PDB file of C-alpha atoms in Angstrom:
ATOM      1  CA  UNK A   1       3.656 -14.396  -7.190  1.00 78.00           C
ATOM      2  CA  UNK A   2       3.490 -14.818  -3.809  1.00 90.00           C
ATOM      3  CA  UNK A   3       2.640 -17.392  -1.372  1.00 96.00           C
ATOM      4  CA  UNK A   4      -0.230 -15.102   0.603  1.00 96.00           C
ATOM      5  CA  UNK A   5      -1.586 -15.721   4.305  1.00 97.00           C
ATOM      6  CA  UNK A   6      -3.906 -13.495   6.522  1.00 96.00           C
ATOM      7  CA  UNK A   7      -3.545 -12.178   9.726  1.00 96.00           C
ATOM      8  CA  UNK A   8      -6.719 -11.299  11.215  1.00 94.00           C
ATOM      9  CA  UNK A   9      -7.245  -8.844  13.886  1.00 91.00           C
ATOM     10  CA  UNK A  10      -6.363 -11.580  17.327  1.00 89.00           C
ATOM     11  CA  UNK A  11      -2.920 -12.206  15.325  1.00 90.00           C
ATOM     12  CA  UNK A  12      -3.845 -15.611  14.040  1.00 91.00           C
ATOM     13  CA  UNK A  13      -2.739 -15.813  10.738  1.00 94.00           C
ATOM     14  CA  UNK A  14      -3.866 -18.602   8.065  1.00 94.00           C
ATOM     15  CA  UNK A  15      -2.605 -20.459   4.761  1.00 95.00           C
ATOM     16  CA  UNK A  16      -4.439 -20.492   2.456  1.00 93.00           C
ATOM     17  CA  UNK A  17      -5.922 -17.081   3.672  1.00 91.00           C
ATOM     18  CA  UNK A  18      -9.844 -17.009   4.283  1.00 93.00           C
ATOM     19  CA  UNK A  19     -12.198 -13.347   4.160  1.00 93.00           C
ATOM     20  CA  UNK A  20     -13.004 -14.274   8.002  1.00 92.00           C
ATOM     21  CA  UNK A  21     -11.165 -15.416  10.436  1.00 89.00           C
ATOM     22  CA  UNK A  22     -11.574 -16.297  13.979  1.00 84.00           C
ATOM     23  CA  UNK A  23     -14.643 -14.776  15.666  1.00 83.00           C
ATOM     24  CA  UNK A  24     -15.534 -13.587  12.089  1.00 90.00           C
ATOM     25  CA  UNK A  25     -13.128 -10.769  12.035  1.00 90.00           C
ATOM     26  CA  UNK A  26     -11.923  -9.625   8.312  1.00 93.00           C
ATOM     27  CA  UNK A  27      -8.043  -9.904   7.562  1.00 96.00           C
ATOM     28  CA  UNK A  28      -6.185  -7.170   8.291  1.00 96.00           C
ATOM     29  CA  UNK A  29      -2.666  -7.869   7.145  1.00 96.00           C
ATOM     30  CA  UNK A  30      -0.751 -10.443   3.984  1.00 96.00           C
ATOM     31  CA  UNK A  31       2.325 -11.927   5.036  1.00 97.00           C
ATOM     32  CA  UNK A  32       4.310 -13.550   1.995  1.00 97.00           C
ATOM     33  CA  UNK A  33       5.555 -17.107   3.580  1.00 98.00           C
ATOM     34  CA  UNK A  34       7.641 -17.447   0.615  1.00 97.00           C
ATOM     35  CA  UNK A  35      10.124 -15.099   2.479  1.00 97.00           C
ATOM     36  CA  UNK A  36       9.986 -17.097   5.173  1.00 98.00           C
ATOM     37  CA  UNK A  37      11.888 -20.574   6.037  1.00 98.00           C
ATOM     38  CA  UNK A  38       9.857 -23.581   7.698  1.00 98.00           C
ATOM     39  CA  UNK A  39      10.091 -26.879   9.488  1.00 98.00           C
ATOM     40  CA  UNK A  40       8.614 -30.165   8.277  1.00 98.00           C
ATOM     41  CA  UNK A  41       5.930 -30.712  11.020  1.00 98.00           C
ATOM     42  CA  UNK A  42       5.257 -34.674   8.741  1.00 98.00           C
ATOM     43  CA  UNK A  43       5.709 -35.632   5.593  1.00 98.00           C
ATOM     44  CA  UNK A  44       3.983 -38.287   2.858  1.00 97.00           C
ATOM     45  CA  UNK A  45       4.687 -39.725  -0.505  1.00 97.00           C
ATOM     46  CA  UNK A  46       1.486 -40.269  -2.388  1.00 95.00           C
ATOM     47  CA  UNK A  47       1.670 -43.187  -5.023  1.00 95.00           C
ATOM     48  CA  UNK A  48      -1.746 -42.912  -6.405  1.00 93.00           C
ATOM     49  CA  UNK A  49      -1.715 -39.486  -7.494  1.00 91.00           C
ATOM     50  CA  UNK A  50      -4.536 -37.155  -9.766  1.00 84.00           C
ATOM     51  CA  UNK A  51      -4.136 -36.864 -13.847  1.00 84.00           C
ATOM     52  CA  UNK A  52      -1.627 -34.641 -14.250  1.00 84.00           C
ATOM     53  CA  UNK A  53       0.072 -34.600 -10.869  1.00 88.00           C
ATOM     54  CA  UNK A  54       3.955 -35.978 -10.862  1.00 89.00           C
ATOM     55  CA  UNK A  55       3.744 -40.071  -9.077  1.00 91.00           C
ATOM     56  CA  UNK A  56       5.341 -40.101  -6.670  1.00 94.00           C
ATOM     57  CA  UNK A  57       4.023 -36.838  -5.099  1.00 94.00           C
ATOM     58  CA  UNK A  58       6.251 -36.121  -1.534  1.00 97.00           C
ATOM     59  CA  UNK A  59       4.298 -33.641   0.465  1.00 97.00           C
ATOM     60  CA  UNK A  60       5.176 -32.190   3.427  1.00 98.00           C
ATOM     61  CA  UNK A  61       3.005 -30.569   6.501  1.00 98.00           C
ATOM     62  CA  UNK A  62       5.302 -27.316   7.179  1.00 98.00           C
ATOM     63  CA  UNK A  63       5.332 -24.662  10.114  1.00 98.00           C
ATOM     64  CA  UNK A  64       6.379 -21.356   9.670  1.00 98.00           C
ATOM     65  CA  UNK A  65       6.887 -19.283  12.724  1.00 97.00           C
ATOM     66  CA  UNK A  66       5.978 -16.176  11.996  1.00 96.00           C
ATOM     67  CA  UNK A  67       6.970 -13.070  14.339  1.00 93.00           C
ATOM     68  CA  UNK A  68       5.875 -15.628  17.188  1.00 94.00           C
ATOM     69  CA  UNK A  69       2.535 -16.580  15.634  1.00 93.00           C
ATOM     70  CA  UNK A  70       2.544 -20.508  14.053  1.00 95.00           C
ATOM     71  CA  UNK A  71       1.511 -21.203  10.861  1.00 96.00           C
ATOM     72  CA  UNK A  72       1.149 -24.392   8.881  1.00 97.00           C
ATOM     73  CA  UNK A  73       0.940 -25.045   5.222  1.00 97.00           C
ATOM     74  CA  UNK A  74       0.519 -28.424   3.367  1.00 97.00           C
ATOM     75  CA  UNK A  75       2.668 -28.558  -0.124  1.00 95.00           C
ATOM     76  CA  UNK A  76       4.921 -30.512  -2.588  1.00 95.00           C
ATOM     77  CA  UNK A  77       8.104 -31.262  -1.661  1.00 97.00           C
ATOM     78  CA  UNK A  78      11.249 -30.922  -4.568  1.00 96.00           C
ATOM     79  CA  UNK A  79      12.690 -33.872  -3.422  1.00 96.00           C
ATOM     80  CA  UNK A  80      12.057 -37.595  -1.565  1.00 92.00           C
ATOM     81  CA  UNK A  81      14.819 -37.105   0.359  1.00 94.00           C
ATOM     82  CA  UNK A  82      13.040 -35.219   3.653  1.00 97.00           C
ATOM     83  CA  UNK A  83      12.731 -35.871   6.997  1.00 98.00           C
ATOM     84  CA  UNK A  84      10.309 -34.530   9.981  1.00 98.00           C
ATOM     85  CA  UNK A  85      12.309 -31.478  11.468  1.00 98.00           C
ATOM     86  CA  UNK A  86      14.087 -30.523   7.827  1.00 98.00           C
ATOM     87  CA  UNK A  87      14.312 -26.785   7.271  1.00 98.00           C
ATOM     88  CA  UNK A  88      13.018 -25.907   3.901  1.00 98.00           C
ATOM     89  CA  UNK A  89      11.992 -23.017   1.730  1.00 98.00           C
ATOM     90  CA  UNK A  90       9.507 -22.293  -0.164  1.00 98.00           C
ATOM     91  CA  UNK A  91      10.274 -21.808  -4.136  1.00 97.00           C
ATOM     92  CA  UNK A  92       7.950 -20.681  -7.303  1.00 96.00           C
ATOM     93  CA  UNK A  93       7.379 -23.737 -10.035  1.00 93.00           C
ATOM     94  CA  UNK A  94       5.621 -22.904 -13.082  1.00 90.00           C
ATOM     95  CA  UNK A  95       3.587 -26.177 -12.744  1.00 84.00           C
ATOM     96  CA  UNK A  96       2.765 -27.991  -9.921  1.00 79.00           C
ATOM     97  CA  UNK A  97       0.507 -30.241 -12.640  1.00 75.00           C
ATOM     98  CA  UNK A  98       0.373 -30.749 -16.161  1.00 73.00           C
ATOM     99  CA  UNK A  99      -2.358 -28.307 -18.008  1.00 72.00           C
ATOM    100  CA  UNK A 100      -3.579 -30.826 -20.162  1.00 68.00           C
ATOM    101  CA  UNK A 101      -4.404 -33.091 -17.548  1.00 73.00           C
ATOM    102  CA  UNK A 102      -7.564 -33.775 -16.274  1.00 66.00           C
ATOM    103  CA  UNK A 103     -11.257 -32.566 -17.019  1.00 67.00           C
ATOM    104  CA  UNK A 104     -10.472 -28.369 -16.680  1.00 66.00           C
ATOM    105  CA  UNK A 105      -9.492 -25.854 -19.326  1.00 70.00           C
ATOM    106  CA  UNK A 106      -5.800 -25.553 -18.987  1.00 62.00           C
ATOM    107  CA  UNK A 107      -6.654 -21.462 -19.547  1.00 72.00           C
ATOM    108  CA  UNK A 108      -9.408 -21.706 -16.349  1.00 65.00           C
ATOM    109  CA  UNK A 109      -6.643 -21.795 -14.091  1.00 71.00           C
ATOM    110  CA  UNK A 110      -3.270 -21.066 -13.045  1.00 67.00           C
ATOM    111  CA  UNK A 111      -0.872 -23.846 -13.080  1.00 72.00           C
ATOM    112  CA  UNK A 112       1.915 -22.514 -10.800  1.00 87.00           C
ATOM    113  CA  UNK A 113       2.772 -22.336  -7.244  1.00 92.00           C
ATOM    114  CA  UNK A 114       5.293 -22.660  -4.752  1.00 96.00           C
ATOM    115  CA  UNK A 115       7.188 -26.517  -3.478  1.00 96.00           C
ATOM    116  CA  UNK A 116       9.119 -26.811  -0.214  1.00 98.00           C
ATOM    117  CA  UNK A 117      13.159 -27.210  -1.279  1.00 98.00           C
ATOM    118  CA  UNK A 118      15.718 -28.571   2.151  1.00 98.00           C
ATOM    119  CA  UNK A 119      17.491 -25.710   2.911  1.00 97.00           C
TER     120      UNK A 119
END
């Protein structure tokens, strides 16, 4: 699995990726940000969190600099202990929510996904 952005054809790129970009233009590239390592642009802990979803849920704003070209994506964070600035990673969890959770078929959907881990 990977964790898939777009470049489109002015070099903006975008997480999650989107069929048009800026101007309308179609992707024309997928960059993998899992190979990439990121900053914490902010950070929250969410105490109130959806059936299913761990409480407390740390999530972090992150900005991945990508051959000169910024990129932000908003995920889970493996631990509480993060600060604004913190280099982290991206790494693959199986779930990011329990199936069985919630109003949706645990078979509708796929369950996994990539956290942000201090590197």
């Amino acid at each position: 699995m990977t964790m898939e952005a777009y470049e489109y054809e002015d070099g903006s790129i975008s997480y999650p990726g989107h069929p048009r970009g800026p101007g309308g233009t179609e992707p024309v590239e997928t960059i993998d940000l899992s190979e990439y390592t990121g900053e914490v642009v902010t950070w929250t802990t969410s105490t109130a969190t959806p059936p299913g979803v761990r409480e407390p849920n740390t999530l972090a704003i992150v900005e991945f600099d990508v051959d000169g070209e910024s990129v932000r994506a908003l995920g889970q964070v493996t631990t509480d202990e993060i600060e604004t600035g913190d280099k982290v990673e991206p790494v693959h969890v199986e779930e990011l929510r329990e199936p069985g959770a919630g109003i949706r078929e645990p078979e509708s959907q796929d369950w996994d996904g990539y956290r942000f881990q201090p590197v």
